Tab-separated table of C-alpha atoms and ligand atoms in Angstrom:
chain	number	residue	atom	x	y	z
L	323	MET	CA	-12.728	194.778	140.326
L	324	LEU	CA	-14.380	191.433	139.534
L	325	THR	CA	-12.562	188.849	137.504
L	326	MET	CA	-13.696	185.308	136.871
L	327	ALA	CA	-10.932	182.736	136.582
L	328	ASP	CA	-12.151	179.793	134.555
L	329	ALA	CA	-9.313	177.417	135.243
L	330	THR	CA	-10.649	174.205	136.762
L	331	SER	CA	-7.774	174.120	139.183
L	332	LEU	CA	-6.165	176.822	141.283
L	333	LEU	CA	-3.022	176.501	143.413
L	334	LEU	CA	-2.340	179.067	146.145
L	335	THR	CA	1.301	178.816	147.125
L	336	GLY	CA	3.279	179.847	150.182
L	337	GLY	CA	0.596	181.585	152.275
L	338	ARG	CA	-0.006	181.285	156.016
L	339	VAL	CA	-2.974	178.907	156.075
L	340	ILE	CA	-5.259	179.370	159.087
L	341	ASP	CA	-8.139	176.912	159.475
L	342	PRO	CA	-9.618	177.234	162.986
L	343	ALA	CA	-12.024	174.326	162.313
L	344	SER	CA	-9.100	171.892	162.180
L	345	GLY	CA	-6.624	173.886	164.266
L	346	PHE	CA	-4.205	174.181	161.347
L	347	ASP	CA	-1.977	177.261	161.295
L	348	GLY	CA	1.146	177.203	159.165
L	349	VAL	CA	2.736	177.993	155.825
L	350	ALA	CA	1.266	175.686	153.180
L	351	ASP	CA	-0.030	175.436	149.629
L	352	VAL	CA	-3.741	175.012	148.958
L	353	LEU	CA	-4.970	173.247	145.823
L	354	LEU	CA	-8.528	173.845	144.651
L	355	THR	CA	-9.872	171.444	142.044
L	356	ASN	CA	-13.364	171.179	140.552
L	357	GLY	CA	-14.853	173.417	143.200
L	358	LYS	CA	-13.416	171.513	146.177
L	359	ILE	CA	-10.363	171.756	148.416
L	360	ALA	CA	-8.142	169.055	146.913
L	361	ALA	CA	-5.030	169.344	149.095
L	362	VAL	CA	-3.428	171.444	151.816
L	363	GLY	CA	0.243	171.024	152.669
L	364	LYS	CA	3.860	171.698	151.822
L	365	ASP	CA	4.813	171.542	148.141
L	366	VAL	CA	1.421	170.342	146.939
L	367	PRO	CA	1.921	169.159	143.363
L	368	ALA	CA	-0.301	170.763	140.753
L	369	ASP	CA	-2.307	167.761	139.577
L	370	ALA	CA	-2.942	168.875	136.029
L	371	ALA	CA	-0.227	171.301	135.114
L	372	ARG	CA	-1.945	172.669	132.047
L	373	THR	CA	-5.193	173.721	133.677
L	374	THR	CA	-3.798	174.721	137.044
L	375	SER	CA	-3.170	178.379	137.581
L	376	ARG	CA	-0.777	179.254	140.368
L	377	ILE	CA	-1.018	182.297	142.570
L	378	ASP	CA	1.825	183.203	144.886
L	379	VAL	CA	0.263	184.296	148.195
L	380	LYS	CA	3.482	184.480	150.215
L	381	GLY	CA	3.121	186.880	153.145
L	382	LEU	CA	-0.685	186.651	153.025
L	383	ILE	CA	-3.258	184.793	155.117
L	384	VAL	CA	-5.238	181.975	153.478
L	385	SER	CA	-8.514	181.615	155.370
L	386	PRO	CA	-11.638	179.546	154.875
L	387	GLY	CA	-14.135	181.736	152.967
L	388	LEU	CA	-15.612	184.233	155.415
L	389	ILE	CA	-19.288	184.014	156.371
L	390	ASP	CA	-21.464	187.013	157.314
L	391	LEU	CA	-24.613	185.758	158.985
L	392	HIS	CA	-26.381	189.115	159.187
L	393	VAL	CA	-26.954	190.837	155.844
L	394	HIS	CA	-29.927	192.684	154.319
L	395	LEU	CA	-29.957	192.042	150.566
L	396	ARG	CA	-33.288	193.903	150.197
L	397	GLU	CA	-34.760	191.469	147.672
L	398	PRO	CA	-37.608	191.052	147.054
L	399	GLY	CA	-39.229	194.455	146.937
L	400	GLN	CA	-36.513	196.979	147.813
L	401	SER	CA	-34.134	196.741	144.875
L	402	ALA	CA	-33.631	200.515	144.897
L	403	LYS	CA	-31.491	199.966	148.028
L	404	GLU	CA	-29.626	196.802	147.009
L	405	THR	CA	-30.031	193.812	144.701
L	406	MET	CA	-28.817	190.243	144.769
L	407	ALA	CA	-26.095	191.243	142.276
L	408	THR	CA	-24.860	194.385	144.067
L	409	GLY	CA	-25.174	192.993	147.595
L	410	THR	CA	-23.235	189.850	146.800
L	411	ALA	CA	-20.638	191.875	144.848
L	412	ALA	CA	-20.098	193.990	147.985
L	413	ALA	CA	-19.783	190.763	149.993
L	414	ALA	CA	-17.181	189.385	147.584
L	415	ARG	CA	-15.221	192.624	147.764
L	416	GLY	CA	-15.295	192.445	151.537
L	417	GLY	CA	-13.916	188.881	151.535
L	418	PHE	CA	-17.203	187.078	152.186
L	419	THR	CA	-17.932	183.875	150.296
L	420	SER	CA	-21.253	183.259	152.082
L	421	VAL	CA	-23.893	185.629	153.395
L	422	VAL	CA	-27.090	184.977	155.316
L	423	CYS	CA	-29.925	187.292	154.289
L	424	MET	CA	-32.575	188.639	156.644
L	425	PRO	CA	-36.317	188.177	156.043
L	426	ASN	CA	-37.534	191.780	156.564
L	427	THR	CA	-38.050	192.321	152.843
L	428	SER	CA	-41.289	193.293	151.165
L	429	PRO	CA	-43.074	191.006	151.263
L	430	ALA	CA	-41.344	189.420	154.256
L	431	ILE	CA	-39.721	185.997	153.860
L	432	ASP	CA	-42.419	184.201	155.851
L	433	ASN	CA	-43.474	181.472	153.404
L	434	ALA	CA	-41.886	178.734	151.297
L	435	GLY	CA	-42.640	180.479	147.983
L	436	THR	CA	-40.597	183.572	148.869
L	437	VAL	CA	-37.716	181.409	150.120
L	438	ALA	CA	-37.722	179.567	146.770
L	439	LEU	CA	-37.794	182.870	144.867
L	440	ILE	CA	-34.751	184.206	146.723
L	441	ARG	CA	-32.776	180.979	146.417
L	442	GLU	CA	-33.470	180.881	142.696
L	443	ARG	CA	-32.489	184.549	142.236
L	444	ALA	CA	-29.344	184.067	144.353
L	445	ALA	CA	-28.273	181.088	142.247
L	446	ARG	CA	-28.748	183.147	139.074
L	447	GLU	CA	-27.469	186.584	140.089
L	448	GLY	CA	-25.394	186.147	143.236
L	449	VAL	CA	-21.613	185.936	143.065
L	450	VAL	CA	-21.312	184.420	146.566
L	451	ASN	CA	-23.338	181.774	148.419
L	452	VAL	CA	-26.592	183.138	149.824
L	453	PHE	CA	-28.328	181.401	152.721
L	454	VAL	CA	-31.844	182.471	153.618
L	455	THR	CA	-33.526	183.048	156.981
L	456	GLY	CA	-37.270	182.921	157.463
L	457	ALA	CA	-39.461	185.057	159.683
L	458	ILE	CA	-40.558	183.949	163.145
L	459	SER	CA	-43.975	185.579	162.740
L	460	LYS	CA	-46.248	186.147	159.749
L	461	GLY	CA	-45.383	189.434	158.075
L	462	ILE	CA	-42.847	190.008	160.906
L	463	ALA	CA	-45.838	191.438	162.754
L	464	GLY	CA	-45.166	189.524	165.981
L	465	GLU	CA	-48.726	188.238	166.273
L	466	GLU	CA	-48.963	184.813	164.675
L	467	LEU	CA	-46.238	182.239	164.019
L	468	ALA	CA	-44.969	181.830	160.448
L	469	PRO	CA	-45.174	178.276	159.033
L	470	ILE	CA	-41.834	177.227	160.536
L	471	GLY	CA	-41.944	173.628	159.257
L	472	SER	CA	-42.516	174.622	155.650
L	473	LEU	CA	-39.865	177.360	155.898
L	474	LYS	CA	-37.407	174.695	157.024
L	475	GLN	CA	-38.438	172.435	154.146
L	476	ALA	CA	-37.895	175.331	151.746
L	477	GLY	CA	-34.316	175.592	152.998
L	478	VAL	CA	-34.046	178.388	155.567
L	479	VAL	CA	-31.055	178.083	157.909
L	480	ALA	CA	-32.651	179.938	160.862
L	481	ILE	CA	-35.659	182.021	161.791
L	482	THR	CA	-35.611	185.658	162.940
L	483	ASP	CA	-37.882	188.701	162.853
L	484	ASP	CA	-34.786	190.909	162.505
L	485	GLY	CA	-35.562	194.589	162.259
L	486	HIS	CA	-38.408	193.758	164.605
L	487	CYS	CA	-38.671	191.741	167.797
L	488	VAL	CA	-41.437	189.416	168.977
L	489	GLN	CA	-42.789	191.188	172.083
L	490	ASN	CA	-45.174	188.495	173.267
L	491	ASN	CA	-43.098	186.135	175.428
L	492	ASP	CA	-45.502	183.234	175.016
L	493	LEU	CA	-45.387	183.531	171.220
L	494	MET	CA	-41.578	183.545	171.422
L	495	ARG	CA	-41.669	180.454	173.638
L	496	ARG	CA	-43.824	178.649	171.079
L	497	ALA	CA	-41.513	179.753	168.255
L	498	LEU	CA	-38.594	178.225	170.160
L	499	GLU	CA	-40.483	174.975	170.715
L	500	TYR	CA	-41.354	174.683	167.011
L	501	ALA	CA	-37.824	175.629	165.995
L	502	LYS	CA	-36.499	172.839	168.192
L	503	MET	CA	-38.826	170.321	166.564
L	504	PHE	CA	-37.530	171.371	163.149
L	505	ASP	CA	-33.933	171.670	164.342
L	506	LEU	CA	-33.626	175.362	163.444
L	507	PRO	CA	-31.691	177.973	165.419
L	508	VAL	CA	-33.585	181.145	166.356
L	509	MET	CA	-31.899	184.524	165.941
L	510	ASP	CA	-33.307	187.597	167.639
L	511	HIS	CA	-33.073	191.350	167.272
L	512	CYS	CA	-33.342	192.286	170.954
L	513	GLN	CA	-35.562	195.325	171.472
L	514	ASP	CA	-38.274	195.870	174.076
L	515	TYR	CA	-40.741	198.233	172.400
L	516	SER	CA	-42.245	199.515	175.639
L	517	MET	CA	-38.778	200.624	176.822
L	518	VAL	CA	-37.494	201.965	173.523
L	519	THR	CA	-40.679	203.572	172.130
L	520	ASP	CA	-39.514	206.039	169.468
L	521	GLY	CA	-35.886	206.414	170.588
L	522	VAL	CA	-33.426	207.276	167.824
L	523	MET	CA	-30.052	207.184	169.624
L	524	HIS	CA	-28.485	205.773	172.798
L	525	GLU	CA	-30.100	207.238	175.928
L	526	GLY	CA	-27.308	209.030	177.732
L	527	TYR	CA	-25.357	212.265	177.933
L	528	TRP	CA	-25.324	212.871	174.176
L	529	SER	CA	-29.044	212.231	173.597
L	530	THR	CA	-29.754	214.896	176.213
L	531	ALA	CA	-27.130	217.303	174.870
L	532	LEU	CA	-28.327	216.876	171.281
L	533	GLY	CA	-32.041	216.882	172.104
L	534	LEU	CA	-32.740	213.476	170.531
L	535	ARG	CA	-35.027	210.804	171.982
L	536	GLY	CA	-33.137	208.047	173.818
L	537	TRP	CA	-33.046	204.278	173.063
L	538	PRO	CA	-31.954	202.918	176.464
L	539	ALA	CA	-29.537	199.991	176.754
L	540	THR	CA	-32.088	198.358	179.066
L	541	GLY	CA	-34.397	198.037	176.047
L	542	GLU	CA	-31.918	195.523	174.597
L	543	GLU	CA	-30.972	193.865	177.886
L	544	MET	CA	-34.622	193.082	178.776
L	545	ILE	CA	-34.950	190.918	175.671
L	546	VAL	CA	-31.497	189.339	176.047
L	547	ALA	CA	-32.593	188.287	179.552
L	548	ARG	CA	-35.937	187.040	178.191
L	549	ASN	CA	-34.118	185.012	175.533
L	550	ILE	CA	-31.795	183.467	178.114
L	551	LEU	CA	-34.788	182.369	180.204
L	552	LEU	CA	-36.621	180.934	177.197
L	553	ALA	CA	-33.516	179.198	175.827
L	554	GLU	CA	-33.107	177.573	179.223
L	555	LEU	CA	-36.784	176.614	179.412
L	556	THR	CA	-37.040	175.121	175.914
L	557	GLY	CA	-33.465	173.952	175.290
L	558	THR	CA	-33.532	175.729	171.919
L	559	ARG	CA	-30.420	177.584	170.780
L	560	VAL	CA	-31.102	181.326	170.684
L	561	HIS	CA	-28.670	183.691	169.003
L	562	CYS	CA	-28.811	187.376	170.031
L	563	GLN	CA	-28.087	189.602	167.050
L	564	HIS	CA	-25.948	192.778	166.993
L	565	LEU	CA	-25.328	193.156	170.743
L	566	SER	CA	-24.531	196.738	171.699
L	567	SER	CA	-24.524	197.107	175.480
L	568	ALA	CA	-22.321	196.182	178.435
L	569	GLY	CA	-25.330	194.741	180.258
L	570	SER	CA	-26.078	192.350	177.386
L	571	VAL	CA	-22.500	191.040	177.450
L	572	ALA	CA	-22.671	190.482	181.229
L	573	LEU	CA	-26.001	188.607	180.923
L	574	LEU	CA	-24.656	186.411	178.143
L	575	ARG	CA	-21.412	185.670	179.975
L	576	GLU	CA	-23.258	184.567	183.110
L	577	ALA	CA	-25.793	182.437	181.175
L	578	LYS	CA	-23.106	180.664	179.172
L	579	LYS	CA	-21.337	179.746	182.391
L	580	ARG	CA	-24.511	177.936	183.419
L	581	GLY	CA	-24.616	176.106	180.075
L	582	VAL	CA	-27.635	177.933	178.608
L	583	PRO	CA	-27.757	177.427	174.792
L	584	ILE	CA	-27.382	181.129	174.003
L	585	SER	CA	-24.961	182.985	171.731
L	586	GLY	CA	-24.301	186.465	170.455
L	587	GLU	CA	-22.809	188.493	167.651
L	588	ALA	CA	-21.200	191.931	167.449
L	589	CYS	CA	-20.911	194.370	164.543
L	590	PRO	CA	-17.840	196.583	163.923
L	591	HIS	CA	-19.735	199.874	164.303
L	592	HIS	CA	-20.662	198.954	167.882
L	593	PHE	CA	-17.050	198.288	168.876
L	594	VAL	CA	-15.404	201.092	166.884
L	595	LEU	CA	-17.822	204.028	167.248
L	596	THR	CA	-19.800	205.541	170.125
L	597	ASP	CA	-22.815	207.838	170.520
L	598	ALA	CA	-20.420	210.829	170.585
L	599	THR	CA	-20.122	210.479	166.774
L	600	ILE	CA	-23.607	211.992	166.468
L	601	ALA	CA	-22.225	215.216	167.962
L	602	GLY	CA	-19.876	215.417	164.947
L	603	SER	CA	-16.308	214.336	164.226
L	604	ALA	CA	-14.591	217.074	166.293
L	605	LYS	CA	-16.358	215.951	169.485
L	606	PHE	CA	-15.716	212.266	168.715
L	607	TRP	CA	-11.982	212.618	168.026
L	608	ALA	CA	-11.558	214.862	171.075
L	609	GLU	CA	-13.206	212.334	173.403
L	610	ASP	CA	-14.208	208.710	172.663
L	611	GLY	CA	-12.131	208.581	169.460
L	612	ARG	CA	-8.963	209.970	171.035
L	613	LYS	CA	-6.939	206.767	171.060
L	614	LEU	CA	-8.786	204.972	168.281
L	615	PHE	CA	-6.393	203.363	165.772
L	616	GLU	CA	-3.680	205.896	166.686
L	617	TYR	CA	-4.670	208.049	163.729
L	618	GLU	CA	-2.632	211.199	163.169
L	619	PRO	CA	-4.801	214.339	163.340
L	620	LYS	CA	-4.461	214.764	159.551
L	621	ASP	CA	-5.787	211.221	158.929
L	622	ARG	CA	-8.945	211.687	160.926
L	623	PRO	CA	-12.154	211.635	158.891
L	624	VAL	CA	-14.540	214.562	159.228
L	625	TRP	CA	-18.350	214.528	159.416
L	626	PRO	CA	-21.049	216.925	160.647
L	627	ASN	CA	-23.230	216.554	163.734
L	628	TYR	CA	-26.582	214.768	163.322
L	629	ASP	CA	-25.088	212.704	160.447
L	630	THR	CA	-27.700	210.009	159.758
L	631	ASN	CA	-24.998	207.511	158.710
L	632	PHE	CA	-24.380	207.113	162.438
L	633	LYS	CA	-28.007	206.089	163.052
L	634	MET	CA	-28.578	202.373	163.404
L	635	ASN	CA	-30.625	199.955	165.495
L	636	PRO	CA	-29.486	199.134	168.136
L	637	PRO	CA	-27.768	202.518	168.371
L	638	LEU	CA	-24.107	203.381	168.922
L	639	ARG	CA	-23.610	203.410	172.669
L	640	SER	CA	-21.179	204.802	175.242
L	641	ALA	CA	-17.418	204.227	175.412
L	642	LYS	CA	-18.052	201.904	178.357
L	643	ASP	CA	-20.403	199.748	176.272
L	644	ARG	CA	-17.901	199.711	173.397
L	645	GLU	CA	-15.210	198.458	175.777
L	646	ALA	CA	-17.533	195.742	177.140
L	647	ILE	CA	-18.288	194.487	173.607
L	648	LEU	CA	-14.531	194.316	172.923
L	649	GLU	CA	-13.999	192.400	176.173
L	650	GLY	CA	-16.860	190.030	175.267
L	651	LEU	CA	-15.218	189.355	171.912
L	652	ALA	CA	-11.812	188.836	173.503
L	653	ASP	CA	-12.983	186.391	176.207
L	654	GLY	CA	-15.239	184.392	173.846
L	655	THR	CA	-18.593	185.501	175.293
L	656	ILE	CA	-19.441	186.847	171.825
L	657	GLU	CA	-18.520	184.129	169.316
L	658	ILE	CA	-19.559	185.680	166.028
L	659	LEU	CA	-18.729	188.812	164.003
L	660	ALA	CA	-21.251	190.181	161.501
L	661	SER	CA	-21.986	193.392	159.604
L	662	ASP	CA	-25.755	193.969	159.785
L	663	HIS	CA	-25.231	195.372	156.262
L	664	ALA	CA	-28.368	197.523	155.896
L	665	PRO	CA	-28.399	199.584	152.692
L	666	HIS	CA	-30.725	202.589	152.301
L	667	CYS	CA	-31.160	205.118	149.477
L	668	ASP	CA	-29.577	208.568	149.764
L	669	TYR	CA	-32.978	210.291	149.677
L	670	GLU	CA	-34.087	208.232	152.674
L	671	LYS	CA	-30.994	209.073	154.733
L	672	GLU	CA	-30.769	212.745	153.665
L	673	VAL	CA	-33.443	213.902	156.101
L	674	GLU	CA	-33.502	215.033	159.732
L	675	PHE	CA	-32.014	212.548	162.183
L	676	ASP	CA	-35.430	211.685	163.664
L	677	TYR	CA	-36.870	210.671	160.296
L	678	ALA	CA	-33.973	208.741	158.735
L	679	PRO	CA	-34.171	204.943	158.637
L	680	PHE	CA	-31.875	202.944	160.934
L	681	GLY	CA	-28.921	201.116	159.390
L	682	ILE	CA	-25.606	201.367	157.558
L	683	THR	CA	-23.812	199.342	154.895
L	684	GLY	CA	-20.969	197.221	156.225
L	685	LEU	CA	-19.826	194.333	154.046
L	686	GLU	CA	-16.831	196.108	152.543
L	687	THR	CA	-15.379	197.673	155.712
L	688	GLU	CA	-16.147	194.898	158.186
L	689	LEU	CA	-12.987	192.818	157.837
L	690	ALA	CA	-10.659	195.840	158.021
L	691	LEU	CA	-12.382	197.299	161.100
L	692	CYS	CA	-12.256	193.915	162.859
L	693	LEU	CA	-8.568	193.492	162.029
L	694	MET	CA	-7.831	197.012	163.292
L	695	GLN	CA	-9.837	196.866	166.496
L	696	LEU	CA	-9.196	193.191	167.406
L	697	HIS	CA	-6.013	191.941	165.715
L	698	HIS	CA	-3.800	195.019	165.401
L	699	THR	CA	-4.642	195.997	168.996
L	700	LYS	CA	-3.691	192.445	170.075
L	701	ARG	CA	-7.088	191.723	171.633
L	702	LEU	CA	-7.501	188.594	169.486
L	703	SER	CA	-5.104	186.326	167.620
L	704	LEU	CA	-5.706	185.916	163.887
L	705	PRO	CA	-6.984	182.323	164.310
L	706	ASP	CA	-9.439	183.487	166.999
L	707	LEU	CA	-10.630	186.354	164.815
L	708	ILE	CA	-11.023	184.114	161.741
L	709	ARG	CA	-12.950	181.569	163.858
L	710	LYS	CA	-15.648	184.214	164.502
L	711	PHE	CA	-16.114	184.669	160.737
L	712	THR	CA	-15.932	180.990	159.712
L	713	VAL	CA	-16.416	177.937	161.894
L	714	ALA	CA	-18.490	179.761	164.551
L	715	PRO	CA	-21.291	180.949	162.213
L	716	ALA	CA	-21.084	177.658	160.263
L	717	GLU	CA	-21.635	175.674	163.464
L	718	LEU	CA	-24.524	177.869	164.639
L	719	LEU	CA	-26.374	177.516	161.324
L	720	ARG	CA	-25.055	174.031	160.519
L	721	LEU	CA	-23.617	175.153	157.200
L	722	GLU	CA	-21.195	172.858	155.390
L	723	LYS	CA	-18.814	175.792	155.179
L	724	GLY	CA	-16.115	177.551	157.127
L	725	THR	CA	-13.214	175.097	156.797
L	726	LEU	CA	-10.313	174.278	154.487
L	727	ARG	CA	-10.543	170.531	155.103
L	728	VAL	CA	-9.840	168.389	152.039
L	729	GLY	CA	-13.166	167.710	150.310
L	730	ALA	CA	-14.837	170.919	151.545
L	731	ASP	CA	-16.204	173.498	149.094
L	732	ALA	CA	-13.393	175.594	147.621
L	733	ASP	CA	-14.482	178.818	149.344
L	734	VAL	CA	-11.337	180.705	150.317
L	735	THR	CA	-10.459	184.248	151.373
L	736	VAL	CA	-6.902	185.509	150.981
L	737	ILE	CA	-6.249	188.356	153.410
L	738	ASP	CA	-3.531	190.976	153.694
L	739	PRO	CA	-3.885	192.071	157.325
L	740	ASP	CA	-1.476	194.978	156.824
L	741	ALA	CA	-2.723	196.486	153.555
L	742	VAL	CA	-3.506	200.153	154.051
L	743	TRP	CA	-6.384	201.584	152.044
L	744	THR	CA	-9.212	204.090	152.151
L	745	PHE	CA	-12.853	203.197	151.693
L	746	THR	CA	-14.504	205.409	149.073
L	747	ARG	CA	-18.032	205.853	147.772
L	748	GLU	CA	-16.823	205.571	144.165
L	749	GLU	CA	-15.217	202.154	144.577
L	750	SER	CA	-17.983	200.607	146.650
L	751	ALA	CA	-19.860	197.743	145.008
L	752	SER	CA	-23.007	198.263	147.074
L	753	LYS	CA	-25.929	200.067	145.457
L	754	SER	CA	-26.273	202.283	148.536
L	755	SER	CA	-23.857	204.702	150.136
L	756	ASN	CA	-24.981	204.946	153.745
L	757	SER	CA	-21.649	204.148	155.375
L	758	PRO	CA	-20.081	206.205	158.165
L	759	PHE	CA	-16.647	204.942	157.114
L	760	TYR	CA	-16.000	206.773	153.818
L	761	GLY	CA	-12.594	208.383	153.852
L	762	TRP	CA	-11.369	206.332	156.819
L	763	PRO	CA	-7.802	205.064	156.508
L	764	LEU	CA	-8.167	201.301	157.034
L	765	LYS	CA	-5.630	198.573	157.627
L	766	GLY	CA	-6.232	195.044	156.357
L	767	ARG	CA	-8.358	193.753	153.520
L	768	ALA	CA	-9.369	190.757	151.461
L	769	VAL	CA	-7.072	190.398	148.477
L	770	LEU	CA	-8.799	187.427	146.810
L	771	THR	CA	-12.273	186.021	147.359
L	772	ILE	CA	-12.767	182.558	145.905
L	773	VAL	CA	-16.182	180.849	145.754
L	774	GLY	CA	-16.372	177.233	144.617
L	775	GLY	CA	-12.856	177.521	143.182
L	776	LYS	CA	-13.651	180.657	141.136
L	777	ILE	CA	-12.165	184.078	141.878
L	778	VAL	CA	-15.076	186.484	142.435
L	779	SER	CA	-13.073	189.443	143.752
L	780	ASP	CA	-9.437	190.271	143.076
L	781	GLU	CA	-7.811	193.279	144.736
L	782	ARG	CA	-4.221	192.249	144.029
L	783	ALA	CA	-3.726	195.121	141.595
L	784	THR	CA	-4.980	197.779	144.003
L	785	ARG	CA	-3.227	196.351	147.009
L	786	GLU	CA	-0.882	198.789	148.531
L	787	ARG	CA	1.469	198.327	151.401
L	788	ALA	CA	1.622	201.948	152.405
L	789	LYS	CA	3.895	202.679	155.337
L	790	PRO	CA	2.379	205.363	157.574
L	791	LEU	CA	-0.311	203.332	159.369
L	792	ALA	CA	1.736	200.135	159.355
L	793	ALA	CA	4.692	201.904	160.935
L	794	ARG	CA	2.539	203.176	163.785
L	795	ALA	CA	1.071	199.783	164.621
L	796	ALA	CA	1.781	198.667	168.158
H	1833	ZN	ZN1	-31.596	193.968	163.591
């Protein structure tokens, strides 16, 4: 449900304000005026009573607007999957006030003209802030560097060949050296093609049992190790996208101890699901899903085996890998949470597992799954969780976002961490419906998403504090 408030001033009263950038955590009012944070504190006076609308957010969390730094908006060229309007509407519904879009569009975002086109379209049709990444290599082909200087001038916030991975180590080294000159972080989808070849799921027990070609964890770890070495050699910050394996977490943890400028992100599907899901829901709930979220048997979602909505790249891995990702998030090795929102049309996904494209949508379920698997399980405090969605991505990409400091942009997300709801195809704002999480009982959601002082998503009416899941929480 999208509503646009046109008041010039908005006062959020009585919420628990958590701003990890400044270390603030306490009950306070937040006044938003003319698109900026005007005041944060106790009993903030409404400055212009007539134009200020008040919203009572008692019992809710007031967070800096959430940032998702890994989103595929599919424009230009793939608007059958998603558009600027639908992708940013899904972001708003998920609580995200800023998204960072990936350059593997058609054509790829590898030149200043395409960057300008997307920024112009985002300003016109987007309901949240859209930041653009440029490609590392021309056409994301991994052979020749893209014009990194002119991409930077056109306004990209990072470079990445996401969806693909530069295989030539010398080309990657030169990309890092150029990126350093232009003060741009480099993000990388870590996949060694010679190891992975045409693998479609995690190489392990289930790939053998199901007769599907394996995508070994080593195929990711090789490139994580390569990136650590090159980050150390060049001094350029490298960010490893969507980490999925225990080995990657161990490599990152060790490198960070030595002060290597390396970082990583994790996506909810990799720390909620495992490769057993591809054997069907009965197998998953009987084994790797047994203790997940303490669902009652009647609450447990059902899906068939070989369901292509469990096919993504990197793939869902073993329970041991899932646990290592959770540990990496808890101890700070992995600083950033992201969705890798990757919409695809039904006709593309409704084929045999081998032939379906990799990827799932994620913007609308991401916050709930993170709250369930990190906050409700007590692995992370709320401020530490919110940090991974706000100040951490803002610092990596040097965005003037991710804080509630007075004078900052009035991007705010109001969260009910205990709201119980079910994600459905019908209510989704995304143009695509390739999510594995339809029908899942979820706990926690964004109630209000505010961009530049304007409400772009309002779920207050549908908010429901149902008891069953809440009562079972540890
Ligand atoms: Zn990727």
